XYZ file of C-alpha atoms in Angstrom:
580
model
C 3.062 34.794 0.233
C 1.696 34.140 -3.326
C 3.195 33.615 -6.935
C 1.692 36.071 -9.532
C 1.468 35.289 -13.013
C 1.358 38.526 -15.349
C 2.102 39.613 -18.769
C 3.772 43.077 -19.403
C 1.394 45.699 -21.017
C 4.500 47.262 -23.775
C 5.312 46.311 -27.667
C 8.615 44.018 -28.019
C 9.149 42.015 -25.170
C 10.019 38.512 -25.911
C 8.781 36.507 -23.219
C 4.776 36.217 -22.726
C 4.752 35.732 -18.814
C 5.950 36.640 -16.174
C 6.041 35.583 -12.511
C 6.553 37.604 -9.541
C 5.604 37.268 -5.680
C 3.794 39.339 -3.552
C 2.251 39.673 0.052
C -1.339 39.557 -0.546
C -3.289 37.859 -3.319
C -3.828 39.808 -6.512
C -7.105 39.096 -8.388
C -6.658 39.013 -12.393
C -7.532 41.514 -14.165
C -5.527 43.944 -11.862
C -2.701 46.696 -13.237
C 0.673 46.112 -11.057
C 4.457 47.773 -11.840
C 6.985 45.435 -12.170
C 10.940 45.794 -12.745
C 11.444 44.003 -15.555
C 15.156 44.297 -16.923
C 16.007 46.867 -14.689
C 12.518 49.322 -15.360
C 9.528 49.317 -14.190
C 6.446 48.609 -16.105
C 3.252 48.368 -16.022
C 2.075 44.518 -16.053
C -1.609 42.728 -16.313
C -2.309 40.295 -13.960
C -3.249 36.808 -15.170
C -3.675 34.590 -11.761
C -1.912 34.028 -8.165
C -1.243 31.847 -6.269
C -0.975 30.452 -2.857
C 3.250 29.912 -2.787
C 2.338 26.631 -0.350
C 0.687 25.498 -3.664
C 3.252 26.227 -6.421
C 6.221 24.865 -3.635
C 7.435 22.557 -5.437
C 7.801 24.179 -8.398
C 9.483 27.268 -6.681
C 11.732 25.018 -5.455
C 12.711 23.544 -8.885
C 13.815 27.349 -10.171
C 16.928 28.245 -10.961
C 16.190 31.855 -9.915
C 14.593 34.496 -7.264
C 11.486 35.767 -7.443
C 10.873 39.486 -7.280
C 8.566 41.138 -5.673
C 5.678 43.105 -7.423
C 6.217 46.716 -6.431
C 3.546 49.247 -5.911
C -0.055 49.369 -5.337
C -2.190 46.715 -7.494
C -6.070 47.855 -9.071
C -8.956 45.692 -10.750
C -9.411 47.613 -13.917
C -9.812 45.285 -16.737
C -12.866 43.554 -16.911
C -12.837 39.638 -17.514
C -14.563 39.756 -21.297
C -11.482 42.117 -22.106
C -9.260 39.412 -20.370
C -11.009 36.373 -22.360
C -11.010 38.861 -25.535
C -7.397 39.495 -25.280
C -6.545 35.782 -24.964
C -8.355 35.189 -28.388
C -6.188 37.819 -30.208
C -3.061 36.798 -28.496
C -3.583 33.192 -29.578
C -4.889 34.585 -32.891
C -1.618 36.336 -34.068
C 0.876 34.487 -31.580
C 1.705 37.877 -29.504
C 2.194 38.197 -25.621
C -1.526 39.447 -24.294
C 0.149 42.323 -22.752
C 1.405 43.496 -26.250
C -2.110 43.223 -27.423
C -3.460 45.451 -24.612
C -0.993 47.834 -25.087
C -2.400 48.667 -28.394
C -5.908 48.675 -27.133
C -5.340 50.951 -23.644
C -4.382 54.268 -23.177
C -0.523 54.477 -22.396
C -1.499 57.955 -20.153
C -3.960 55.666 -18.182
C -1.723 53.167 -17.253
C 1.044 55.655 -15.383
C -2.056 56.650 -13.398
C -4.212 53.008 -12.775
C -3.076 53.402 -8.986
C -5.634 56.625 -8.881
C -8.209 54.563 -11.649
C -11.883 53.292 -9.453
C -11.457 49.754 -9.222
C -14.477 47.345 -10.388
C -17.579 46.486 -8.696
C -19.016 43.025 -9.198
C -20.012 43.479 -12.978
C -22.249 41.440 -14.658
C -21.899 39.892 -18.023
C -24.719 39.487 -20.228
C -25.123 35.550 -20.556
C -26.447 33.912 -24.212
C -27.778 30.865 -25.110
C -26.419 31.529 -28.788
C -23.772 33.790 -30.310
C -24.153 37.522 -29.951
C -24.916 39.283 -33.262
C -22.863 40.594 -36.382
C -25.172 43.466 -37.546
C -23.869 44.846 -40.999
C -24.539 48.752 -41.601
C -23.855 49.853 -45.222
C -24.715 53.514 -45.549
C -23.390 56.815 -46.358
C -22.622 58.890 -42.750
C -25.629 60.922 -42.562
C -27.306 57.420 -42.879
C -25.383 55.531 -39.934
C -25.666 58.464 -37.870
C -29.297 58.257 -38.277
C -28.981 54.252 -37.553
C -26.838 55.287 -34.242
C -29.294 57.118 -33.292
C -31.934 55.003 -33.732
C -29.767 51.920 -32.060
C -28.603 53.770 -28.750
C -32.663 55.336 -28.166
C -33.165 51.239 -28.391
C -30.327 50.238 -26.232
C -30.803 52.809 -23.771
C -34.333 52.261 -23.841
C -33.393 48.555 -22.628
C -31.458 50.151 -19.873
C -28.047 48.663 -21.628
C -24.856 50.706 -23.327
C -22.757 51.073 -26.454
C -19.280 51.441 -27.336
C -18.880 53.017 -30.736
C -15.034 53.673 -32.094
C -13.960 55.136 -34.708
C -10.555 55.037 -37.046
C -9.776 58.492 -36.331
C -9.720 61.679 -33.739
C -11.558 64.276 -35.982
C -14.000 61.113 -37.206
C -14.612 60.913 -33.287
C -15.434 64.692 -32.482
C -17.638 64.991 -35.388
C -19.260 61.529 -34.266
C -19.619 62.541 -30.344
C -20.962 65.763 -31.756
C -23.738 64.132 -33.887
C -24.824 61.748 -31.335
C -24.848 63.665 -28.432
C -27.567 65.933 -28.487
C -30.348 65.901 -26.395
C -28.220 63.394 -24.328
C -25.351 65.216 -23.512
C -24.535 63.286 -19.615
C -25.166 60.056 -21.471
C -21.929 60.415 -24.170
C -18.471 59.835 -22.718
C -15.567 60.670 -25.260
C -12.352 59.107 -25.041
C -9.282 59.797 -27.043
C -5.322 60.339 -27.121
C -6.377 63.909 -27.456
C -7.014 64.574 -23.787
C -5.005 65.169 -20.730
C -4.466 62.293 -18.250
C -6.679 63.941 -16.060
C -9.767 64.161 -18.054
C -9.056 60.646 -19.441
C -9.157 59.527 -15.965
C -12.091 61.554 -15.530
C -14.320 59.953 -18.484
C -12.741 56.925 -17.271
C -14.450 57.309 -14.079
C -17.454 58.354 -15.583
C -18.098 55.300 -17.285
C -17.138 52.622 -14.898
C -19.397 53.810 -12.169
C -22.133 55.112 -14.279
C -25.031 53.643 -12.672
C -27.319 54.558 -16.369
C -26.868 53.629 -19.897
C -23.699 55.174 -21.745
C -22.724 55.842 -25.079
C -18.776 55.397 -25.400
C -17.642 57.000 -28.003
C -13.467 56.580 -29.099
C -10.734 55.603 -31.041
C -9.882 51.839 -30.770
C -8.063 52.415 -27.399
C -12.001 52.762 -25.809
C -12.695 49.252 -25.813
C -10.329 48.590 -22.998
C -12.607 50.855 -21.041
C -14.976 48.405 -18.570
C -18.427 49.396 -19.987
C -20.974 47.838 -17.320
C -23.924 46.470 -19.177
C -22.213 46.790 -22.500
C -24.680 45.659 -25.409
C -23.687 47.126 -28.807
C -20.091 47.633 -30.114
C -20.031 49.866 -33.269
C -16.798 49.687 -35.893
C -16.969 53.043 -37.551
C -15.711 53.077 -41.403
C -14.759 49.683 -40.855
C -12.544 49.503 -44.290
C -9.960 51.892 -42.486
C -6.876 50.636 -42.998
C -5.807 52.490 -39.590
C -7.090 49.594 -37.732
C -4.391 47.809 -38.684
C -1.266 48.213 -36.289
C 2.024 49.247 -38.093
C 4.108 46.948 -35.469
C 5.216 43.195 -36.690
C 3.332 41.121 -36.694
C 0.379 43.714 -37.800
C -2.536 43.190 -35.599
C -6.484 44.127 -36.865
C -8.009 46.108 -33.764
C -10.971 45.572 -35.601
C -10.567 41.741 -34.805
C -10.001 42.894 -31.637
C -13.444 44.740 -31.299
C -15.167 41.733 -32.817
C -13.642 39.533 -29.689
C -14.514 41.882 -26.777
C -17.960 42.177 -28.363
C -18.483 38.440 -28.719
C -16.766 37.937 -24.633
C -18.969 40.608 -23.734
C -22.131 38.967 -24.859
C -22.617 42.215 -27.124
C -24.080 42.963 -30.747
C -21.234 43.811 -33.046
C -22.178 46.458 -35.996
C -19.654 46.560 -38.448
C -20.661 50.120 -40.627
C -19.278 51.294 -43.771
C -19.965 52.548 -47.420
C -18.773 50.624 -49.076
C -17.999 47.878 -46.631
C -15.359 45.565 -47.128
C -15.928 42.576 -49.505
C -14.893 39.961 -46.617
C -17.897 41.791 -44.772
C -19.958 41.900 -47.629
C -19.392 37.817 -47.718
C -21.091 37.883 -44.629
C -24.203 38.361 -45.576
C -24.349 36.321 -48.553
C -22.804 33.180 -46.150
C -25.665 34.012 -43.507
C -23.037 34.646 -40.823
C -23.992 38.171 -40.604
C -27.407 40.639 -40.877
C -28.081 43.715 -41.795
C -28.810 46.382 -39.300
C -31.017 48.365 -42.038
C -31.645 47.834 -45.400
C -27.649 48.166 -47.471
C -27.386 51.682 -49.779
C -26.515 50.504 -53.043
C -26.337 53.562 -54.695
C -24.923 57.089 -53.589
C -27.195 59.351 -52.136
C -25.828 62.422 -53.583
C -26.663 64.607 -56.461
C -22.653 64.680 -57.787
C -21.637 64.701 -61.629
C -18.871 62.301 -61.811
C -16.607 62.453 -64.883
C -14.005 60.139 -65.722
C -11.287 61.444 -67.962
C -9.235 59.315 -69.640
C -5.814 60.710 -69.778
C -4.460 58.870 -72.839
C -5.865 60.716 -74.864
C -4.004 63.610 -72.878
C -0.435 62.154 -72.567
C -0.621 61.018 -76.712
C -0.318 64.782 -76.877
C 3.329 64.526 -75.316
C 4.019 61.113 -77.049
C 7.315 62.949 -77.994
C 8.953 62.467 -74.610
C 7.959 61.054 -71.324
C 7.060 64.239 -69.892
C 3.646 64.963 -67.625
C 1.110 67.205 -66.217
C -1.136 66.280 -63.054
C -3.946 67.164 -64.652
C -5.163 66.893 -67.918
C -6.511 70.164 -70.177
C -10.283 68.794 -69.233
C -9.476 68.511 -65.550
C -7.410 71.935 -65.339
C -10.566 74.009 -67.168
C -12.988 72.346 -64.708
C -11.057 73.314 -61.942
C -10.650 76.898 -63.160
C -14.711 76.782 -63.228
C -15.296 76.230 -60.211
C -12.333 78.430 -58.798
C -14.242 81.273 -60.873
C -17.190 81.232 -58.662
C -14.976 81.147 -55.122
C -15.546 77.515 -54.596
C -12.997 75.189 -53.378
C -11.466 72.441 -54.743
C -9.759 69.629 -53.114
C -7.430 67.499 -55.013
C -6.475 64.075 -54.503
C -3.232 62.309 -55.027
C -2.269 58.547 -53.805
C 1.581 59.114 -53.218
C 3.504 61.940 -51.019
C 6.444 63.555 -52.972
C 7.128 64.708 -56.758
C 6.631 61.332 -58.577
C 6.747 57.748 -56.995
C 8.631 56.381 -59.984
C 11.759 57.920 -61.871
C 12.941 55.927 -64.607
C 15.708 56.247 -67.790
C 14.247 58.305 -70.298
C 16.989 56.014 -72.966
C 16.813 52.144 -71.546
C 13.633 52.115 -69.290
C 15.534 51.041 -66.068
C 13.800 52.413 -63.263
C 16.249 54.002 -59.620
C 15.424 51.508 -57.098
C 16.703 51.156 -53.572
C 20.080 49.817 -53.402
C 19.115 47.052 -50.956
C 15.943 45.708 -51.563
C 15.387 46.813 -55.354
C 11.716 48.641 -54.660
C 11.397 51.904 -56.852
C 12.151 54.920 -54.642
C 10.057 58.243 -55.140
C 11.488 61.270 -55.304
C 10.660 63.677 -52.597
C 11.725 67.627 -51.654
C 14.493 68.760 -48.849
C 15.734 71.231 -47.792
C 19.082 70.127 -49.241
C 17.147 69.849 -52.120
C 15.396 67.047 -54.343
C 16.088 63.041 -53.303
C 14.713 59.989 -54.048
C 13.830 57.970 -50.852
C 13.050 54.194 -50.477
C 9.865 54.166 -48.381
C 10.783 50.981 -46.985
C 14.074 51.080 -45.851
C 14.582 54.830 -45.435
C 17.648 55.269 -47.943
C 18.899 58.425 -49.744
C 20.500 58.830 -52.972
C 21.248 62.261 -54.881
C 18.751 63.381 -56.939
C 21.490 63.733 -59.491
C 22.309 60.158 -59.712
C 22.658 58.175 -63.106
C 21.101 55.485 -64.703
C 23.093 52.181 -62.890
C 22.319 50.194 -66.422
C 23.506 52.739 -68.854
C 25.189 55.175 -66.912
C 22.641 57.872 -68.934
C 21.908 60.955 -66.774
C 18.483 61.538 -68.829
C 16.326 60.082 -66.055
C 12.337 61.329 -66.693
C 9.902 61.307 -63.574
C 6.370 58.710 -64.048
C 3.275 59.114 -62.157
C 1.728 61.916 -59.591
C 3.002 63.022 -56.427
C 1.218 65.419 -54.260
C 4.826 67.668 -54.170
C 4.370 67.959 -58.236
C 0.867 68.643 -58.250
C 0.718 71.959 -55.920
C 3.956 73.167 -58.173
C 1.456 72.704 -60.859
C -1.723 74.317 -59.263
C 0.664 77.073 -58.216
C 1.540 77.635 -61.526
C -1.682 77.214 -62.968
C -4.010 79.345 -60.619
C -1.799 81.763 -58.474
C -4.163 83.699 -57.558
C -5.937 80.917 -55.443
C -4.678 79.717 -52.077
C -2.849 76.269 -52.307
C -2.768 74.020 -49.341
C -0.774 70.663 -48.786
C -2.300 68.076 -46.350
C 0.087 65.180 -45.633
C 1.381 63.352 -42.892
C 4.532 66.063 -43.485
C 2.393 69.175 -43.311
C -0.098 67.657 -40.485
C 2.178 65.804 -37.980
C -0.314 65.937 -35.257
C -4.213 66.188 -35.270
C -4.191 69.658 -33.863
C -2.353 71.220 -36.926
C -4.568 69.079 -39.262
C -7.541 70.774 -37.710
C -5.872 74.083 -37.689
C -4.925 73.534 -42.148
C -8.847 72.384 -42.436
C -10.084 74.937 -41.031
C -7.706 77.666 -42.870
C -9.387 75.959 -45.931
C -13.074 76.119 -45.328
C -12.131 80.080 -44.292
C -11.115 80.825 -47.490
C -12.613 80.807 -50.499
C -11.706 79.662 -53.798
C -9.241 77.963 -51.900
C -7.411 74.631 -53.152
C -6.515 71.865 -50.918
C -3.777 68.904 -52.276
C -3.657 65.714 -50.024
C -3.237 61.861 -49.709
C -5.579 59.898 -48.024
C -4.492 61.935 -44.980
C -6.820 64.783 -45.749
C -10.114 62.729 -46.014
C -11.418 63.177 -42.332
C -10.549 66.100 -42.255
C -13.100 67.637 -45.289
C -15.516 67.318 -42.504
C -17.932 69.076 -44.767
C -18.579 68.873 -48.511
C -16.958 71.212 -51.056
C -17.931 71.995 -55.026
C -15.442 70.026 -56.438
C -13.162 67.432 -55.724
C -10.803 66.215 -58.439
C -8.850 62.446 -58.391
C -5.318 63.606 -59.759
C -3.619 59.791 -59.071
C -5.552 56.209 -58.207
C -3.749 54.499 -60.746
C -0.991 54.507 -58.462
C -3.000 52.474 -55.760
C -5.380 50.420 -58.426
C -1.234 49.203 -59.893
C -0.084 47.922 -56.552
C 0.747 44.289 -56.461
C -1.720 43.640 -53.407
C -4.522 41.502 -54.362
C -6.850 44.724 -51.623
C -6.052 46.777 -53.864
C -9.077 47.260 -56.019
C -10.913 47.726 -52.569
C -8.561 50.187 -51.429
C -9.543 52.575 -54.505
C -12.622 51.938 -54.337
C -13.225 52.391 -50.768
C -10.936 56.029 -51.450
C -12.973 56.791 -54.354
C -16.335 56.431 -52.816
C -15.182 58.749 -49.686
C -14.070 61.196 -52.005
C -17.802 61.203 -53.707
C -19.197 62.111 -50.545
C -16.814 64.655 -49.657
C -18.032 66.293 -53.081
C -21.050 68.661 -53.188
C -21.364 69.091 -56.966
C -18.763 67.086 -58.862
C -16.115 64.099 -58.732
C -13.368 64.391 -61.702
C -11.424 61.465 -61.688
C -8.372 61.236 -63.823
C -7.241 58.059 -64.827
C -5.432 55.937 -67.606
C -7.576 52.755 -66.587
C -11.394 53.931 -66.888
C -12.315 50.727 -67.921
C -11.313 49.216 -64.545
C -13.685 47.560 -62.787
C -13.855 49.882 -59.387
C -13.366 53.357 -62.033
C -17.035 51.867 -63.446
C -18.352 50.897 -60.430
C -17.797 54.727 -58.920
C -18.911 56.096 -62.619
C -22.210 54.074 -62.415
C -22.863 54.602 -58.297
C -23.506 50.386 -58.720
C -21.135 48.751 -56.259
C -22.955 45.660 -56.019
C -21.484 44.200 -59.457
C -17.877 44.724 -58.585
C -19.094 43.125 -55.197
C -20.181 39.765 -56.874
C -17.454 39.727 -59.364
C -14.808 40.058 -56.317
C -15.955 37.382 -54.529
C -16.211 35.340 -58.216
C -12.089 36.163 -58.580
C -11.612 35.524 -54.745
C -13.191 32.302 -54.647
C -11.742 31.211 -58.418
C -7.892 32.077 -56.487
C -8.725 30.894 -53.164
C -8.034 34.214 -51.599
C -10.128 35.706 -48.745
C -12.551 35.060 -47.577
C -12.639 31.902 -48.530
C -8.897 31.018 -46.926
C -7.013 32.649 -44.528
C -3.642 33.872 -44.897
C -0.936 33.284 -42.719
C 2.795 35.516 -42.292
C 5.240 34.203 -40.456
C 8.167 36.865 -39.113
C 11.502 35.572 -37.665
C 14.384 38.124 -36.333
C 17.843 37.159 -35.801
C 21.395 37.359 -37.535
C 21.744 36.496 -40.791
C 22.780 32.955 -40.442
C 19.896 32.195 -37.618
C 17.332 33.909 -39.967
C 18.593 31.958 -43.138
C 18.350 28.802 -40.649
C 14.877 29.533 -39.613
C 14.178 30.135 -43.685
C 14.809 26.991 -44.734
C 13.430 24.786 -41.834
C 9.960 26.892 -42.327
C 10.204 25.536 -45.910
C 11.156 21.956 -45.077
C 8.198 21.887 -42.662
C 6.124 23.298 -45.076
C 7.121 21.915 -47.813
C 3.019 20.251 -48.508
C 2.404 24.262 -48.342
C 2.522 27.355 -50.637
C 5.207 29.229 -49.455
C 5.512 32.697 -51.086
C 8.475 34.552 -50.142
């Protein structure tokens, strides 16, 4: 009999290990079930154990070991093992909870049917692998990706390349793939178990260089003689996890390229200004000489809607677009192009406040301003962090004044606006609402491109989807983001801004209250390098990344085991600064 050691592959359970007993020896690495409180699930395998060995310690338990149930298979490679450790330790998170965000949940009901590995071998180094640094618009890294897997493949070795989202992958796989069709394996959420399992199966016993192409969930796949790992659009805030604690699966790329003994290329435009740091500390190269400057031919115009609003100085009232913005539109709409417009918040306006005192209508529980959104009860305002709904018809809680006046741009009020501005023109909303699932996202983009004059209203959510360029896109709202108290938040806009410029075949109108903001000049000029250096100046004057690292702590519990947990954390710490 021997003791196995394993560590469930699911989100939210609270112990880290497990042990179990079974027959025959399992190597690590393998996929077993488990019943774990009653279910079964699907666990990794970290060691066994001859039970003669760990005798005296069974002896010493309190309980009985279970037995592991089912049929075990070898289908994560050591690197990924060794990879996963890193993260685990790196965030404090069970490994299994870190390979269930980077596997396939579809695969894992089926790793009984999945090949098991062959004796792989791992590409040994004498010194660290390298971090290559790719800053180019896309038709420029797919030229480098090109150029990188005729290399690779040319040394007989592979790449995994993954990218932040399905449509980014399909237009990537389609890109890449010609001329070596039986060389490109895709692998996404998108397809059925069975042709998962398929590509799966593909890759593992592929006995020539492969180019493994997915979302984040691909890097769990076993690539043998794996020698380039790619991080498409690298700045996508996607690869962040939205589980507590967050984890950064692009972190998690860097580690399975660094076990696996592979070159990392982390590609962007812009990149991020931690990545950026890179270079300048030496710690990173650059894969081809950095763009600098757009490539396109686009008129950008920044509009600077102050002078706009003093027009309705008289009351707080306003329109999405200014009188400049809504006549360039019209243009362009005259001549059957299409127009996409942007707009950083979902709803009819992220901030109501009262039109007589000023007080803003937060949420009732944590005191955040709630936006006000569209039912089909009619209007509400909604706390986007704790879910809460109040009447639309409420009152000012400071003055008891019902003459509450809407602030700032939600996508909701600018299509009433279009609507009423050009109804002759087909409007179309692209949110997370409208496009619940990547199949009706592709199904809205493509109604768009079929029609002309055609006007398309989004958040960030439409941006891989404009998978080609249009005549005109226009920024309604990035005051909204450049506002937030998050010391990213200049990089988010400008890393929105700049993929809105490509997305724009003749012109970028970007309306704003803030044109003298550092990112709004750096898009207006096409020089990023200058709100690169100053950046890193504020960064390292604040001691903010990269040149710290910060560190959340979570803690769950009742109220008085959470308010105990508080205030040890802050005795313990006290040498620290604490913020929160």
């Amino acid at each position: 009999m021997f003791t196995v050691r394993v560590s469930p592959i699911a989100r939210g359970v609270p112990l880290d290990e497990l042990t179990f007993f079974s027959r025959d020896a399992i190597q690590a690495g393998s996929i077993v079930q488990a019943e774990i409180r009653k279910r079964v699930q699907p666990c990794l395998v970290l060691s066994s154990h001859s039970a003669a060995e760990d005798k005296l310690a069974l002896e010493s338990t309190r309980f009985t070991l279970k037995k592991i149930s089912g049929h075990a298979r070898l289908v994560v490679a050591p690197y990924l093992i060794r990879a996963l450790e890193r993260v685990s330790v790196f965030y404090r998170v069970p490994l299994g909870a870190v390979l269930a965000e980077l596997t396939f949940t579809s695969l894992l009901s089926v790793a009984r049917k999945l090949p098991e590995l062959q004796n792989q071998s791992e590409t040994q180094r004498d010194t660290p692998p390298e971090v290559l640094i790719l800053q180019a618009e896309p038709e420029g890294r797919i030229g480098a990706y090109k150029n990188l897997t005729r290399e690779t493949f040319a040394r007989g070795r592979s790449l995994t390349l993954i990218a932040p989202s399905l449509v980014e992958v399909d237009a990537l796989a389609k890109e890449l793939s010609r001329g070596i069709e039986e060389s490109v394996v895709v692998l996404t959420s998108a397809l059925t178990p069975k042709k998962l399992r398929a590509a799966w199966e593909r890759v593992v016993t592929a006995t020539t260089p492969m180019l493994v192409i997915g979302t984040p969930p691909a890097l769990s796949v076993p690539v043998p003689n794996l020698d380039v790992v790619i991080v498409e659009r690298e700045s996508a805030r996607s690869y962040i996890t939205r589980h507590i604690p967050p984890l950064s699966l692009r972190l998690a790329a860097e580690y399975v390229a660094r076990e696996a003994g592979a070159r990392l290329v982390l590609a962007d435009y812009p990149v991020r200004v931690e990545t950026r740091a890179r270079l300048d500390a030496h710690t990173a190269e650059e894969l081809i000489r950095a763009q600098v400057r757009p490539a396109g031919a686009q008129l950008v115009t920044v509009i600077d809607t102050r002078a706009h609003d003093a027009k309705l100085k008289e009351r707080r009232t306003f329109t999405p677009l200014s009188i400049n913005g809504r006549d360039e539109v019209r243009a362009v709409l005259a001549r059957k192009g299409r127009v996409a417009i942007f707009s950083a918040r979902k709803g009819i306006a992220p901030l109501t406040v009262c039109n007589d005192c000023g007080t803003p209508v937060t949420d009732p529980t944590t005191g955040t301003p709630m936006t006000l959104i569209k039912t089909p009860t009619g209007n509400m305002f909604v706390s986007r962090q704790t879910g809460a709904l109040v009447p639309s018809h409420t009152v000012c809680r400071t003055c008891g004044s019902w003459n509450l006046v809407t602030l700032g741009i939600g996508v909701d009020r600018v299509v009433e606006y279009v609507k009423r501005e050009f109804p002759k023109s087909a409007v179309i909303t692209f949110t997370k609402d409208t496009t619940p699932s990547h199949k009706a996202a592709l199904k809205l983009s493509q109604n768009f491109y079929d029609t002309e004059g055609a006007i398309m209203v989004g958040t960030e959510r439409m941006l891989p989807y404009l998978t080609e360029p249009i005549e005109q896109v226009v920024v309604a709202s990035i005051d909204t983001t450049l506002s937030l108290p998050a010391w990213r938040a200049g990089e988010y806009a400008l890393q929105t801004l700049s993929a809105l410029r490509t997305k724009a075949l003749e012109s970028l109108i970007i309306e704003t209250r803030k044109p003298d903001n550092p990112v709004i000049r750096a898009i207006a000029s096409g020089n990023i390098a200058d709100y690169y250096r100053d950046e890193l100046e504020l960064r390292s004057s604040y001691g903010y990344p990269p040149f710290s690292l910060f560190i959340s702590l979570f803690w769950t519990g009742t109220e008085s085991q959470c308010k105990d947990t508080a205030d040890h954390i802050a005795k313990t710490f006290a040498h620290r600064d604490l913020v929160g």
